[in-house]
Amino acid sequence: QVQLVESGGGLVQAGGSLRLSCAASGRTFSSDITSMGWFRQAPGKERKFVARITGSGRSTYYADSVKGRFTVSRDNAKNTMYLQMNTLKPEDTAVYYCAAVPTSLGWQYWGQGTQVTVSS
Protein backbone atom coordinates (compact mmCIF):
# COMPACT_ATOMS: atom_id res chain seq x y z
CA GLN A 1 0.00 0.00 0.00
CA VAL A 2 0.99 3.60 -0.58
CA GLN A 3 -0.01 6.29 1.86
CA LEU A 4 -0.47 9.87 0.70
CA VAL A 5 -0.58 12.67 3.25
CA GLU A 6 -1.50 16.22 2.30
CA SER A 7 -0.50 19.26 4.31
CA GLY A 8 -0.36 23.02 3.97
CA GLY A 9 -4.03 23.88 3.86
CA GLY A 10 -5.52 26.69 5.87
CA LEU A 11 -7.40 29.98 5.85
CA VAL A 12 -6.18 32.76 3.58
CA GLN A 13 -7.59 36.01 2.27
CA ALA A 14 -8.47 36.43 -1.38
CA GLY A 15 -5.36 37.28 -3.38
CA GLY A 16 -3.14 35.34 -1.02
CA SER A 17 -1.06 32.22 -1.54
CA LEU A 18 -0.70 28.75 -0.08
CA ARG A 19 1.53 25.79 -0.89
CA LEU A 20 0.17 22.30 -0.46
CA SER A 21 2.37 19.25 -0.08
CA CYS A 22 1.61 15.59 -0.69
CA ALA A 23 4.05 13.13 0.85
CA ALA A 24 4.02 9.52 -0.29
CA SER A 25 5.15 6.66 1.93
CA GLY A 26 4.70 2.93 2.30
CA ARG A 27 5.29 0.53 -0.55
CA THR A 28 7.82 2.20 -2.77
CA PHE A 29 6.69 2.90 -6.27
CA SER A 30 8.80 4.32 -8.98
CA SER A 31 8.22 8.00 -8.46
CA ASP A 32 9.90 8.88 -11.68
CA ILE A 33 7.35 6.98 -13.76
CA THR A 34 4.22 7.56 -11.71
CA SER A 35 1.91 10.45 -12.44
CA MET A 36 0.37 12.27 -9.51
CA GLY A 37 -2.46 14.72 -9.36
CA TRP A 38 -4.42 17.22 -7.31
CA PHE A 39 -8.18 17.31 -7.05
CA ARG A 40 -10.58 19.40 -5.01
CA GLN A 41 -14.10 19.08 -3.70
CA ALA A 42 -16.17 22.06 -2.64
CA PRO A 43 -19.12 21.60 -0.25
CA GLY A 44 -22.04 19.96 -2.01
CA LYS A 45 -20.12 19.51 -5.25
CA GLU A 46 -18.31 16.71 -7.02
CA ARG A 47 -14.59 16.19 -6.75
CA LYS A 48 -12.86 17.90 -9.67
CA PHE A 49 -9.47 17.73 -11.32
CA VAL A 50 -7.07 20.55 -10.53
CA ALA A 51 -3.62 19.59 -11.80
CA ARG A 52 -1.49 16.65 -12.83
CA ILE A 53 2.22 16.03 -13.20
CA THR A 54 4.01 13.19 -14.94
CA GLY A 55 6.52 11.01 -13.15
CA SER A 56 9.51 12.87 -14.52
CA GLY A 57 7.92 16.22 -13.76
CA ARG A 58 8.48 17.37 -17.33
CA SER A 59 4.78 17.63 -18.19
CA THR A 60 2.02 19.30 -16.26
CA TYR A 61 -1.67 19.78 -16.88
CA TYR A 62 -4.17 22.14 -15.28
CA ALA A 63 -7.86 22.79 -15.08
CA ASP A 64 -8.78 25.98 -16.90
CA SER A 65 -9.98 27.52 -13.65
CA VAL A 66 -6.48 27.45 -12.12
CA LYS A 67 -4.22 27.98 -15.13
CA GLY A 68 -1.78 30.80 -14.56
CA ARG A 69 -2.42 30.81 -10.79
CA PHE A 70 -1.48 27.30 -9.63
CA THR A 71 1.76 25.41 -10.23
CA VAL A 72 2.25 21.71 -9.63
CA SER A 73 5.73 20.33 -9.02
CA ARG A 74 7.40 17.32 -7.44
CA ASP A 75 10.60 16.24 -5.74
CA ASN A 76 11.04 12.56 -6.45
CA ALA A 77 13.97 12.28 -4.06
CA LYS A 78 11.53 13.20 -1.30
CA ASN A 79 8.51 11.36 -2.76
CA THR A 80 6.63 14.64 -2.45
CA MET A 81 4.38 16.60 -4.79
CA TYR A 82 3.51 20.26 -4.32
CA LEU A 83 0.80 22.66 -5.39
CA GLN A 84 1.69 26.33 -5.26
CA MET A 85 -1.53 28.33 -5.26
CA ASN A 86 -1.33 32.07 -5.95
CA THR A 87 -3.94 34.76 -6.37
CA LEU A 88 -6.43 32.64 -4.50
CA LYS A 89 -10.14 33.31 -4.94
CA PRO A 90 -13.09 32.46 -2.70
CA GLU A 91 -14.19 29.91 -5.30
CA ASP A 92 -10.96 28.00 -4.66
CA THR A 93 -12.34 27.05 -1.25
CA ALA A 94 -12.46 23.25 -1.08
CA VAL A 95 -10.90 20.16 0.36
CA TYR A 96 -7.83 19.41 -1.73
CA TYR A 97 -6.81 15.81 -2.34
CA CYS A 98 -3.70 14.35 -3.88
CA ALA A 99 -3.75 11.14 -5.88
CA ALA A 100 -1.21 8.77 -7.38
CA VAL A 101 -1.01 6.04 -9.99
CA PRO A 102 -3.71 6.69 -12.57
CA THR A 103 -5.35 3.59 -14.03
CA SER A 104 -8.15 2.95 -16.50
CA LEU A 105 -10.49 2.67 -13.51
CA GLY A 106 -9.34 5.86 -11.84
CA TRP A 107 -6.57 6.88 -9.51
CA GLN A 108 -5.32 4.05 -7.33
CA TYR A 109 -4.25 5.98 -4.23
CA TRP A 110 -5.76 9.00 -2.50
CA GLY A 111 -4.82 11.16 0.42
CA GLN A 112 -7.20 12.17 3.19
CA GLY A 113 -7.49 15.77 2.01
CA THR A 114 -6.58 19.17 3.38
CA GLN A 115 -8.99 22.10 3.75
CA VAL A 116 -8.32 25.34 1.92
CA THR A 117 -10.57 28.27 2.78
CA VAL A 118 -10.29 31.58 0.96
CA SER A 119 -12.10 34.51 2.54
CA SER A 120 -13.34 37.46 0.52
PDB file of C-alpha atoms in Angstrom:
ATOM      1  CA  GLN A   1       0.000   0.000   0.000  1.00  0.00           C
ATOM      2  CA  VAL A   2       0.987   3.598  -0.581  1.00  0.00           C
ATOM      3  CA  GLN A   3      -0.011   6.292   1.865  1.00  0.00           C
ATOM      4  CA  LEU A   4      -0.469   9.871   0.701  1.00  0.00           C
ATOM      5  CA  VAL A   5      -0.579  12.668   3.254  1.00  0.00           C
ATOM      6  CA  GLU A   6      -1.502  16.223   2.299  1.00  0.00           C
ATOM      7  CA  SER A   7      -0.499  19.258   4.307  1.00  0.00           C
ATOM      8  CA  GLY A   8      -0.361  23.015   3.968  1.00  0.00           C
ATOM      9  CA  GLY A   9      -4.029  23.881   3.863  1.00  0.00           C
ATOM     10  CA  GLY A  10      -5.515  26.694   5.875  1.00  0.00           C
ATOM     11  CA  LEU A  11      -7.401  29.983   5.853  1.00  0.00           C
ATOM     12  CA  VAL A  12      -6.176  32.759   3.581  1.00  0.00           C
ATOM     13  CA  GLN A  13      -7.589  36.008   2.268  1.00  0.00           C
ATOM     14  CA  ALA A  14      -8.470  36.428  -1.382  1.00  0.00           C
ATOM     15  CA  GLY A  15      -5.364  37.280  -3.384  1.00  0.00           C
ATOM     16  CA  GLY A  16      -3.140  35.343  -1.023  1.00  0.00           C
ATOM     17  CA  SER A  17      -1.061  32.216  -1.536  1.00  0.00           C
ATOM     18  CA  LEU A  18      -0.698  28.751  -0.084  1.00  0.00           C
ATOM     19  CA  ARG A  19       1.529  25.792  -0.887  1.00  0.00           C
ATOM     20  CA  LEU A  20       0.174  22.300  -0.459  1.00  0.00           C
ATOM     21  CA  SER A  21       2.374  19.248  -0.080  1.00  0.00           C
ATOM     22  CA  CYS A  22       1.605  15.588  -0.689  1.00  0.00           C
ATOM     23  CA  ALA A  23       4.046  13.132   0.846  1.00  0.00           C
ATOM     24  CA  ALA A  24       4.025   9.519  -0.290  1.00  0.00           C
ATOM     25  CA  SER A  25       5.145   6.657   1.929  1.00  0.00           C
ATOM     26  CA  GLY A  26       4.702   2.926   2.300  1.00  0.00           C
ATOM     27  CA  ARG A  27       5.291   0.531  -0.548  1.00  0.00           C
ATOM     28  CA  THR A  28       7.825   2.197  -2.768  1.00  0.00           C
ATOM     29  CA  PHE A  29       6.692   2.904  -6.266  1.00  0.00           C
ATOM     30  CA  SER A  30       8.798   4.322  -8.977  1.00  0.00           C
ATOM     31  CA  SER A  31       8.216   8.001  -8.465  1.00  0.00           C
ATOM     32  CA  ASP A  32       9.902   8.881 -11.683  1.00  0.00           C
ATOM     33  CA  ILE A  33       7.347   6.981 -13.761  1.00  0.00           C
ATOM     34  CA  THR A  34       4.220   7.561 -11.711  1.00  0.00           C
ATOM     35  CA  SER A  35       1.912  10.454 -12.440  1.00  0.00           C
ATOM     36  CA  MET A  36       0.375  12.275  -9.509  1.00  0.00           C
ATOM     37  CA  GLY A  37      -2.460  14.718  -9.356  1.00  0.00           C
ATOM     38  CA  TRP A  38      -4.420  17.221  -7.309  1.00  0.00           C
ATOM     39  CA  PHE A  39      -8.181  17.313  -7.048  1.00  0.00           C
ATOM     40  CA  ARG A  40     -10.579  19.399  -5.009  1.00  0.00           C
ATOM     41  CA  GLN A  41     -14.100  19.083  -3.701  1.00  0.00           C
ATOM     42  CA  ALA A  42     -16.172  22.056  -2.638  1.00  0.00           C
ATOM     43  CA  PRO A  43     -19.125  21.596  -0.248  1.00  0.00           C
ATOM     44  CA  GLY A  44     -22.037  19.964  -2.015  1.00  0.00           C
ATOM     45  CA  LYS A  45     -20.116  19.514  -5.252  1.00  0.00           C
ATOM     46  CA  GLU A  46     -18.312  16.707  -7.018  1.00  0.00           C
ATOM     47  CA  ARG A  47     -14.593  16.195  -6.751  1.00  0.00           C
ATOM     48  CA  LYS A  48     -12.862  17.898  -9.669  1.00  0.00           C
ATOM     49  CA  PHE A  49      -9.471  17.731 -11.322  1.00  0.00           C
ATOM     50  CA  VAL A  50      -7.066  20.553 -10.525  1.00  0.00           C
ATOM     51  CA  ALA A  51      -3.617  19.586 -11.801  1.00  0.00           C
ATOM     52  CA  ARG A  52      -1.494  16.649 -12.828  1.00  0.00           C
ATOM     53  CA  ILE A  53       2.217  16.030 -13.199  1.00  0.00           C
ATOM     54  CA  THR A  54       4.010  13.190 -14.938  1.00  0.00           C
ATOM     55  CA  GLY A  55       6.522  11.008 -13.148  1.00  0.00           C
ATOM     56  CA  SER A  56       9.505  12.868 -14.516  1.00  0.00           C
ATOM     57  CA  GLY A  57       7.916  16.222 -13.756  1.00  0.00           C
ATOM     58  CA  ARG A  58       8.478  17.370 -17.329  1.00  0.00           C
ATOM     59  CA  SER A  59       4.785  17.629 -18.194  1.00  0.00           C
ATOM     60  CA  THR A  60       2.019  19.297 -16.257  1.00  0.00           C
ATOM     61  CA  TYR A  61      -1.673  19.775 -16.882  1.00  0.00           C
ATOM     62  CA  TYR A  62      -4.172  22.145 -15.281  1.00  0.00           C
ATOM     63  CA  ALA A  63      -7.864  22.790 -15.083  1.00  0.00           C
ATOM     64  CA  ASP A  64      -8.783  25.980 -16.902  1.00  0.00           C
ATOM     65  CA  SER A  65      -9.983  27.520 -13.645  1.00  0.00           C
ATOM     66  CA  VAL A  66      -6.483  27.454 -12.116  1.00  0.00           C
ATOM     67  CA  LYS A  67      -4.216  27.979 -15.131  1.00  0.00           C
ATOM     68  CA  GLY A  68      -1.781  30.797 -14.561  1.00  0.00           C
ATOM     69  CA  ARG A  69      -2.418  30.813 -10.790  1.00  0.00           C
ATOM     70  CA  PHE A  70      -1.477  27.302  -9.626  1.00  0.00           C
ATOM     71  CA  THR A  71       1.757  25.414 -10.232  1.00  0.00           C
ATOM     72  CA  VAL A  72       2.253  21.708  -9.629  1.00  0.00           C
ATOM     73  CA  SER A  73       5.733  20.327  -9.022  1.00  0.00           C
ATOM     74  CA  ARG A  74       7.401  17.323  -7.440  1.00  0.00           C
ATOM     75  CA  ASP A  75      10.595  16.241  -5.737  1.00  0.00           C
ATOM     76  CA  ASN A  76      11.039  12.557  -6.450  1.00  0.00           C
ATOM     77  CA  ALA A  77      13.970  12.276  -4.061  1.00  0.00           C
ATOM     78  CA  LYS A  78      11.533  13.196  -1.297  1.00  0.00           C
ATOM     79  CA  ASN A  79       8.513  11.359  -2.764  1.00  0.00           C
ATOM     80  CA  THR A  80       6.627  14.639  -2.454  1.00  0.00           C
ATOM     81  CA  MET A  81       4.380  16.598  -4.790  1.00  0.00           C
ATOM     82  CA  TYR A  82       3.514  20.263  -4.320  1.00  0.00           C
ATOM     83  CA  LEU A  83       0.795  22.660  -5.389  1.00  0.00           C
ATOM     84  CA  GLN A  84       1.690  26.332  -5.260  1.00  0.00           C
ATOM     85  CA  MET A  85      -1.526  28.333  -5.258  1.00  0.00           C
ATOM     86  CA  ASN A  86      -1.327  32.066  -5.945  1.00  0.00           C
ATOM     87  CA  THR A  87      -3.942  34.762  -6.370  1.00  0.00           C
ATOM     88  CA  LEU A  88      -6.434  32.643  -4.505  1.00  0.00           C
ATOM     89  CA  LYS A  89     -10.135  33.313  -4.943  1.00  0.00           C
ATOM     90  CA  PRO A  90     -13.093  32.457  -2.695  1.00  0.00           C
ATOM     91  CA  GLU A  91     -14.190  29.907  -5.299  1.00  0.00           C
ATOM     92  CA  ASP A  92     -10.962  28.000  -4.660  1.00  0.00           C
ATOM     93  CA  THR A  93     -12.336  27.048  -1.250  1.00  0.00           C
ATOM     94  CA  ALA A  94     -12.464  23.252  -1.078  1.00  0.00           C
ATOM     95  CA  VAL A  95     -10.902  20.155   0.363  1.00  0.00           C
ATOM     96  CA  TYR A  96      -7.832  19.409  -1.728  1.00  0.00           C
ATOM     97  CA  TYR A  97      -6.811  15.807  -2.342  1.00  0.00           C
ATOM     98  CA  CYS A  98      -3.698  14.346  -3.879  1.00  0.00           C
ATOM     99  CA  ALA A  99      -3.752  11.137  -5.882  1.00  0.00           C
ATOM    100  CA  ALA A 100      -1.206   8.775  -7.378  1.00  0.00           C
ATOM    101  CA  VAL A 101      -1.015   6.037  -9.991  1.00  0.00           C
ATOM    102  CA  PRO A 102      -3.706   6.687 -12.565  1.00  0.00           C
ATOM    103  CA  THR A 103      -5.354   3.588 -14.028  1.00  0.00           C
ATOM    104  CA  SER A 104      -8.151   2.954 -16.504  1.00  0.00           C
ATOM    105  CA  LEU A 105     -10.492   2.667 -13.510  1.00  0.00           C
ATOM    106  CA  GLY A 106      -9.343   5.857 -11.836  1.00  0.00           C
ATOM    107  CA  TRP A 107      -6.568   6.881  -9.505  1.00  0.00           C
ATOM    108  CA  GLN A 108      -5.317   4.048  -7.331  1.00  0.00           C
ATOM    109  CA  TYR A 109      -4.246   5.975  -4.228  1.00  0.00           C
ATOM    110  CA  TRP A 110      -5.756   9.000  -2.500  1.00  0.00           C
ATOM    111  CA  GLY A 111      -4.817  11.165   0.422  1.00  0.00           C
ATOM    112  CA  GLN A 112      -7.205  12.173   3.186  1.00  0.00           C
ATOM    113  CA  GLY A 113      -7.494  15.767   2.014  1.00  0.00           C
ATOM    114  CA  THR A 114      -6.581  19.171   3.381  1.00  0.00           C
ATOM    115  CA  GLN A 115      -8.985  22.095   3.751  1.00  0.00           C
ATOM    116  CA  VAL A 116      -8.318  25.337   1.921  1.00  0.00           C
ATOM    117  CA  THR A 117     -10.568  28.267   2.776  1.00  0.00           C
ATOM    118  CA  VAL A 118     -10.285  31.582   0.958  1.00  0.00           C
ATOM    119  CA  SER A 119     -12.103  34.506   2.536  1.00  0.00           C
ATOM    120  CA  SER A 120     -13.336  37.455   0.523  1.00  0.00           C
TER     121      SER A 120
END
